[in-house]
Amino acid sequence: MTVDNFDKLKKRLPFSFEDDKILQNVFVHGSFLKEREGRGLTSNERLEFLGDAILESVISHILFEKFPERSEGELTRFRSRLVNRQVLALLARELSLGDYLLLGKGEVVSGVAENDAILSNTFEALLAAIYLDGGGQTGEGYKRAFAFIKELFLELIEDGVGDIAHFDHKPALQELTQARFKVEPSYELIAEEGLPHQRVFTIEVRVMDKILGTGTAGKKKDAEQLAAKEALDKLAEEELSAPEN
């Protein structure tokens, strides 16, 4: 992998990333070390460890300040809904992190680059790299990581923390369709209506070109969640009504 490969990702970051070696380390899966090209490299496992701690700290801080009336137990539950494999994998896909992964040949063939566990681990490793590239605790590292995490999670928190199941539907649908059909759902905007300041969006979710759900809301993300919920309900009904072998 050359430095040029990171240009697209760097443009998604709200700051300048200086050390490309740290950034490359984010994407080195342990299986790649067995390949000839992986000799001398280090896997992203240590970065993942650090990034996990940073993420939990930042989310805890944000929730603590944003919800002063909530109890410790409620804050813990809210945090667990945000900091979990499905949500982190979803964010990793939005950043296209899977496109940069360095994997062993066997893992490439098996398609693990789209595995939720690997993507969520890579996302955590990226947070650690942002922290270290900014000088860690002695520099701007923590501030950069904090700002980046806040930008990614704030809408999820504001839209979903009141109803803690709100942002579970898309990750849950993705996990189910991958397990059952080996494919991911796709979302399509089919209608956009209303005045500019009162837009209403209608979105369909499809699996293998079959429409499984439709959602309508004032935000595209909310419409996607509603569509995913309808799809989950439909798949659950199909499973219950399926004849036993």
mmCIF file of C-alpha atoms in Angstrom:
data_model
loop_
_atom_site.group_PDB
_atom_site.id
_atom_site.type_symbol
_atom_site.label_atom_id
_atom_site.label_comp_id
_atom_site.label_asym_id
_atom_site.label_seq_id
_atom_site.Cartn_x
_atom_site.Cartn_y
_atom_site.Cartn_z
ATOM 1 C CA MET A 1 0.000 0.000 0.000
ATOM 2 C CA THR A 2 1.351 3.409 -0.896
ATOM 3 C CA VAL A 3 0.741 6.737 0.783
ATOM 4 C CA ASP A 4 -1.449 7.774 -2.173
ATOM 5 C CA ASN A 5 -4.001 5.162 -1.172
ATOM 6 C CA PHE A 6 -4.914 7.213 1.890
ATOM 7 C CA ASP A 7 -5.735 10.450 0.074
ATOM 8 C CA LYS A 8 -9.495 9.804 -0.054
ATOM 9 C CA LEU A 9 -9.639 8.857 3.613
ATOM 10 C CA LYS A 10 -7.576 11.874 4.661
ATOM 11 C CA LYS A 11 -10.076 14.164 2.968
ATOM 12 C CA ARG A 12 -12.764 12.745 5.276
ATOM 13 C CA LEU A 13 -10.810 13.767 8.366
ATOM 14 C CA PRO A 14 -11.316 17.289 9.783
ATOM 15 C CA PHE A 15 -7.575 17.753 10.376
ATOM 16 C CA SER A 16 -4.248 17.012 8.744
ATOM 17 C CA PHE A 17 -2.900 13.495 9.345
ATOM 18 C CA GLU A 18 0.892 13.635 9.485
ATOM 19 C CA ASP A 19 2.271 10.112 10.048
ATOM 20 C CA ASP A 20 1.281 7.716 7.274
ATOM 21 C CA LYS A 21 3.045 4.821 9.008
ATOM 22 C CA ILE A 22 0.610 5.093 11.930
ATOM 23 C CA LEU A 23 -2.280 5.339 9.491
ATOM 24 C CA GLN A 24 -1.103 2.265 7.600
ATOM 25 C CA ASN A 25 -0.835 0.326 10.855
ATOM 26 C CA VAL A 26 -4.585 0.894 11.367
ATOM 27 C CA PHE A 27 -5.322 -1.441 8.469
ATOM 28 C CA VAL A 28 -2.834 -4.260 9.097
ATOM 29 C CA HIS A 29 -4.852 -7.312 10.096
ATOM 30 C CA GLY A 30 -2.979 -10.066 11.921
ATOM 31 C CA SER A 31 -3.463 -12.453 8.992
ATOM 32 C CA PHE A 32 -1.436 -10.150 6.709
ATOM 33 C CA LEU A 33 1.700 -10.684 8.793
ATOM 34 C CA LYS A 34 1.905 -14.240 7.421
ATOM 35 C CA GLU A 35 2.216 -12.892 3.882
ATOM 36 C CA ARG A 36 5.557 -11.939 2.354
ATOM 37 C CA GLU A 37 4.405 -8.326 2.001
ATOM 38 C CA GLY A 38 3.541 -8.238 5.691
ATOM 39 C CA ARG A 39 7.019 -9.019 6.995
ATOM 40 C CA GLY A 40 8.241 -6.336 9.357
ATOM 41 C CA LEU A 41 4.788 -4.851 9.872
ATOM 42 C CA THR A 42 2.781 -4.846 13.106
ATOM 43 C CA SER A 43 -0.891 -5.763 13.375
ATOM 44 C CA ASN A 44 -3.468 -3.175 14.436
ATOM 45 C CA GLU A 45 -4.334 -5.033 17.649
ATOM 46 C CA ARG A 46 -2.487 -2.664 19.984
ATOM 47 C CA LEU A 47 -4.077 0.341 18.286
ATOM 48 C CA GLU A 48 -7.460 -1.336 18.655
ATOM 49 C CA PHE A 49 -6.839 -1.739 22.401
ATOM 50 C CA LEU A 50 -6.017 1.947 22.806
ATOM 51 C CA GLY A 51 -8.816 3.126 20.532
ATOM 52 C CA ASP A 52 -11.397 1.129 22.490
ATOM 53 C CA ALA A 53 -10.368 2.925 25.695
ATOM 54 C CA ILE A 54 -10.396 6.344 24.008
ATOM 55 C CA LEU A 55 -13.842 5.766 22.513
ATOM 56 C CA GLU A 56 -15.386 4.657 25.794
ATOM 57 C CA SER A 57 -13.854 7.642 27.589
ATOM 58 C CA VAL A 58 -15.115 10.180 25.050
ATOM 59 C CA ILE A 59 -18.631 8.741 24.801
ATOM 60 C CA SER A 60 -18.854 8.594 28.597
ATOM 61 C CA HIS A 61 -17.804 12.253 28.798
ATOM 62 C CA ILE A 62 -20.346 13.342 26.169
ATOM 63 C CA LEU A 63 -23.208 11.444 27.804
ATOM 64 C CA PHE A 64 -22.245 12.677 31.279
ATOM 65 C CA GLU A 65 -22.432 16.311 30.146
ATOM 66 C CA LYS A 66 -25.426 15.998 27.838
ATOM 67 C CA PHE A 67 -27.698 14.122 30.258
ATOM 68 C CA PRO A 68 -27.073 15.459 33.787
ATOM 69 C CA GLU A 69 -30.432 14.094 34.973
ATOM 70 C CA ARG A 70 -29.709 10.494 33.950
ATOM 71 C CA SER A 71 -28.582 7.874 36.449
ATOM 72 C CA GLU A 72 -25.342 5.908 36.213
ATOM 73 C CA GLY A 73 -27.252 2.836 35.104
ATOM 74 C CA GLU A 74 -29.046 4.710 32.313
ATOM 75 C CA LEU A 75 -25.813 6.273 31.077
ATOM 76 C CA THR A 76 -24.160 2.863 31.039
ATOM 77 C CA ARG A 77 -27.001 1.421 28.952
ATOM 78 C CA PHE A 78 -26.912 4.377 26.569
ATOM 79 C CA ARG A 79 -23.168 3.951 26.128
ATOM 80 C CA SER A 80 -23.496 0.247 25.403
ATOM 81 C CA ARG A 81 -26.001 1.052 22.668
ATOM 82 C CA LEU A 82 -23.487 3.390 21.063
ATOM 83 C CA VAL A 83 -20.221 1.557 21.641
ATOM 84 C CA ASN A 84 -20.888 -1.855 20.168
ATOM 85 C CA ARG A 85 -19.727 -3.892 17.211
ATOM 86 C CA GLN A 86 -22.699 -3.161 14.977
ATOM 87 C CA VAL A 87 -22.637 0.618 15.345
ATOM 88 C CA LEU A 88 -18.859 0.821 14.980
ATOM 89 C CA ALA A 89 -18.954 -1.376 11.866
ATOM 90 C CA LEU A 90 -21.653 0.872 10.434
ATOM 91 C CA LEU A 91 -19.444 3.934 10.962
ATOM 92 C CA ALA A 92 -16.462 2.074 9.496
ATOM 93 C CA ARG A 93 -18.485 1.395 6.355
ATOM 94 C CA GLU A 94 -19.476 5.057 6.099
ATOM 95 C CA LEU A 95 -15.750 5.867 6.118
ATOM 96 C CA SER A 96 -15.017 3.014 3.657
ATOM 97 C CA LEU A 97 -12.361 1.609 6.007
ATOM 98 C CA GLY A 98 -12.738 -1.872 4.544
ATOM 99 C CA ASP A 99 -11.256 -0.619 1.278
ATOM 100 C CA TYR A 100 -7.873 -0.109 2.972
ATOM 101 C CA LEU A 101 -7.566 -3.359 4.934
ATOM 102 C CA LEU A 102 -4.429 -5.464 4.483
ATOM 103 C CA LEU A 103 -5.469 -9.095 4.862
ATOM 104 C CA GLY A 104 -4.029 -12.547 4.366
ATOM 105 C CA LYS A 105 -4.952 -14.263 1.104
ATOM 106 C CA GLY A 106 -7.364 -16.624 2.828
ATOM 107 C CA GLU A 107 -9.195 -13.773 4.505
ATOM 108 C CA VAL A 108 -9.465 -11.891 1.213
ATOM 109 C CA VAL A 109 -11.057 -14.918 -0.445
ATOM 110 C CA SER A 110 -13.522 -15.399 2.417
ATOM 111 C CA GLY A 111 -14.594 -11.753 2.296
ATOM 112 C CA VAL A 112 -13.868 -10.908 5.931
ATOM 113 C CA ALA A 113 -13.218 -7.274 4.971
ATOM 114 C CA GLU A 114 -16.977 -6.821 5.450
ATOM 115 C CA ASN A 115 -17.008 -8.654 8.779
ATOM 116 C CA ASP A 116 -18.509 -6.508 11.559
ATOM 117 C CA ALA A 117 -15.872 -7.560 14.081
ATOM 118 C CA ILE A 118 -12.948 -6.660 11.816
ATOM 119 C CA LEU A 119 -14.498 -3.372 10.730
ATOM 120 C CA SER A 120 -15.320 -2.311 14.291
ATOM 121 C CA ASN A 121 -11.769 -3.182 15.385
ATOM 122 C CA THR A 122 -10.375 -1.148 12.493
ATOM 123 C CA PHE A 123 -12.530 1.817 13.473
ATOM 124 C CA GLU A 124 -11.147 1.682 17.017
ATOM 125 C CA ALA A 125 -7.606 1.433 15.642
ATOM 126 C CA LEU A 126 -8.232 4.564 13.566
ATOM 127 C CA LEU A 127 -9.243 6.475 16.705
ATOM 128 C CA ALA A 128 -5.983 5.465 18.371
ATOM 129 C CA ALA A 129 -3.998 6.551 15.308
ATOM 130 C CA ILE A 130 -5.711 9.950 15.355
ATOM 131 C CA TYR A 131 -4.826 10.268 19.042
ATOM 132 C CA LEU A 132 -1.176 9.265 18.552
ATOM 133 C CA ASP A 133 -0.671 11.301 15.376
ATOM 134 C CA GLY A 134 -1.746 14.381 17.311
ATOM 135 C CA GLY A 135 0.779 13.775 20.062
ATOM 136 C CA GLY A 136 -1.392 11.754 22.443
ATOM 137 C CA GLN A 137 -2.002 13.292 25.836
ATOM 138 C CA THR A 138 0.946 15.684 25.460
ATOM 139 C CA GLY A 139 -0.368 17.278 22.257
ATOM 140 C CA GLU A 140 -3.600 17.767 20.339
ATOM 141 C CA GLY A 141 -4.244 14.040 20.064
ATOM 142 C CA TYR A 142 -7.030 13.692 22.580
ATOM 143 C CA LYS A 143 -8.725 16.884 21.374
ATOM 144 C CA ARG A 144 -8.655 15.606 17.797
ATOM 145 C CA ALA A 145 -9.999 12.194 18.764
ATOM 146 C CA PHE A 146 -12.685 13.790 20.950
ATOM 147 C CA ALA A 147 -13.835 16.139 18.173
ATOM 148 C CA PHE A 148 -13.854 13.337 15.577
ATOM 149 C CA ILE A 149 -15.860 10.978 17.791
ATOM 150 C CA LYS A 150 -18.297 13.728 18.760
ATOM 151 C CA GLU A 151 -18.920 14.595 15.113
ATOM 152 C CA LEU A 152 -19.656 10.972 14.220
ATOM 153 C CA PHE A 153 -21.767 10.100 17.252
ATOM 154 C CA LEU A 154 -23.616 13.294 18.173
ATOM 155 C CA GLU A 155 -26.480 12.787 15.727
ATOM 156 C CA LEU A 156 -26.859 9.187 16.856
ATOM 157 C CA ILE A 157 -27.011 10.379 20.440
ATOM 158 C CA GLU A 158 -29.480 13.189 19.762
ATOM 159 C CA ASP A 159 -31.749 11.115 17.518
ATOM 160 C CA GLY A 160 -31.608 7.834 19.314
ATOM 161 C CA VAL A 161 -30.638 8.026 22.947
ATOM 162 C CA GLY A 162 -34.164 8.935 24.054
ATOM 163 C CA ASP A 163 -35.344 5.730 22.433
ATOM 164 C CA ILE A 164 -32.308 3.559 22.950
ATOM 165 C CA ALA A 165 -33.438 1.029 20.345
ATOM 166 C CA HIS A 166 -33.763 3.734 17.668
ATOM 167 C CA PHE A 167 -30.394 3.210 16.014
ATOM 168 C CA ASP A 168 -30.344 -0.570 16.457
ATOM 169 C CA HIS A 169 -32.536 -1.316 13.424
ATOM 170 C CA LYS A 170 -30.037 -0.731 10.578
ATOM 171 C CA PRO A 171 -27.165 -2.666 12.189
ATOM 172 C CA ALA A 172 -29.562 -5.444 13.224
ATOM 173 C CA LEU A 173 -30.940 -5.749 9.694
ATOM 174 C CA GLN A 174 -27.451 -5.827 8.215
ATOM 175 C CA GLU A 175 -26.339 -8.542 10.605
ATOM 176 C CA LEU A 176 -29.467 -10.608 9.873
ATOM 177 C CA THR A 177 -29.268 -10.353 6.087
ATOM 178 C CA GLN A 178 -25.562 -11.170 6.087
ATOM 179 C CA ALA A 179 -26.201 -14.248 8.221
ATOM 180 C CA ARG A 180 -29.277 -15.415 6.329
ATOM 181 C CA PHE A 181 -28.611 -14.334 2.734
ATOM 182 C CA LYS A 182 -24.878 -13.437 2.665
ATOM 183 C CA VAL A 183 -25.719 -9.957 1.334
ATOM 184 C CA GLU A 184 -26.158 -6.465 2.736
ATOM 185 C CA PRO A 185 -29.364 -4.416 2.514
ATOM 186 C CA SER A 186 -29.443 -1.370 0.244
ATOM 187 C CA TYR A 187 -31.349 1.856 0.875
ATOM 188 C CA GLU A 188 -32.856 4.004 -1.864
ATOM 189 C CA LEU A 189 -34.454 7.431 -1.617
ATOM 190 C CA ILE A 190 -37.727 7.137 -3.586
ATOM 191 C CA ALA A 191 -39.451 10.408 -2.649
ATOM 192 C CA GLU A 192 -38.596 13.832 -1.273
ATOM 193 C CA GLU A 193 -41.482 16.188 -0.603
ATOM 194 C CA GLY A 194 -42.433 19.312 1.309
ATOM 195 C CA LEU A 195 -41.094 22.830 1.685
ATOM 196 C CA PRO A 196 -37.297 23.325 1.888
ATOM 197 C CA HIS A 197 -37.439 23.693 5.686
ATOM 198 C CA GLN A 198 -39.974 20.890 6.112
ATOM 199 C CA ARG A 199 -38.684 18.130 3.873
ATOM 200 C CA VAL A 200 -40.101 14.628 4.184
ATOM 201 C CA PHE A 201 -38.079 11.705 2.874
ATOM 202 C CA THR A 202 -39.299 8.256 1.885
ATOM 203 C CA ILE A 203 -36.744 5.477 1.682
ATOM 204 C CA GLU A 204 -37.022 1.838 0.643
ATOM 205 C CA VAL A 205 -34.759 -0.927 1.861
ATOM 206 C CA ARG A 206 -34.073 -3.831 -0.475
ATOM 207 C CA VAL A 207 -32.442 -7.204 -0.048
ATOM 208 C CA MET A 208 -31.543 -9.043 -3.253
ATOM 209 C CA ASP A 209 -33.721 -6.558 -5.192
ATOM 210 C CA LYS A 210 -36.762 -7.336 -3.031
ATOM 211 C CA ILE A 211 -38.385 -4.429 -1.197
ATOM 212 C CA LEU A 212 -38.610 -5.380 2.472
ATOM 213 C CA GLY A 213 -39.463 -2.068 4.092
ATOM 214 C CA THR A 214 -40.358 1.581 3.573
ATOM 215 C CA GLY A 215 -39.861 4.482 5.949
ATOM 216 C CA THR A 216 -40.924 8.125 5.847
ATOM 217 C CA ALA A 217 -39.498 10.832 8.121
ATOM 218 C CA GLY A 218 -38.138 14.355 8.271
ATOM 219 C CA LYS A 219 -34.565 13.049 8.212
ATOM 220 C CA LYS A 220 -33.093 10.511 5.818
ATOM 221 C CA LYS A 221 -31.447 8.594 8.656
ATOM 222 C CA ASP A 222 -34.741 8.336 10.514
ATOM 223 C CA ALA A 223 -36.480 7.125 7.355
ATOM 224 C CA GLU A 224 -33.784 4.479 6.914
ATOM 225 C CA GLN A 225 -34.246 3.316 10.502
ATOM 226 C CA LEU A 226 -38.013 3.015 10.015
ATOM 227 C CA ALA A 227 -37.521 1.108 6.778
ATOM 228 C CA ALA A 228 -35.051 -1.219 8.484
ATOM 229 C CA LYS A 229 -37.493 -1.817 11.356
ATOM 230 C CA GLU A 230 -40.251 -2.738 8.910
ATOM 231 C CA ALA A 231 -37.873 -5.099 7.121
ATOM 232 C CA LEU A 232 -36.879 -6.759 10.396
ATOM 233 C CA ASP A 233 -40.546 -7.246 11.301
ATOM 234 C CA LYS A 234 -41.263 -8.746 7.871
ATOM 235 C CA LEU A 235 -38.309 -11.141 8.055
ATOM 236 C CA ALA A 236 -39.350 -12.206 11.550
ATOM 237 C CA GLU A 237 -42.878 -12.939 10.294
ATOM 238 C CA GLU A 238 -41.503 -14.956 7.393
ATOM 239 C CA GLU A 239 -39.342 -16.982 9.742
ATOM 240 C CA LEU A 240 -42.270 -17.714 12.048
ATOM 241 C CA SER A 241 -44.514 -18.740 9.163
ATOM 242 C CA ALA A 242 -41.872 -20.893 7.435
ATOM 243 C CA PRO A 243 -42.780 -24.606 7.409
ATOM 244 C CA GLU A 244 -40.665 -26.825 9.618
ATOM 245 C CA ASN A 245 -38.494 -29.446 7.947
#
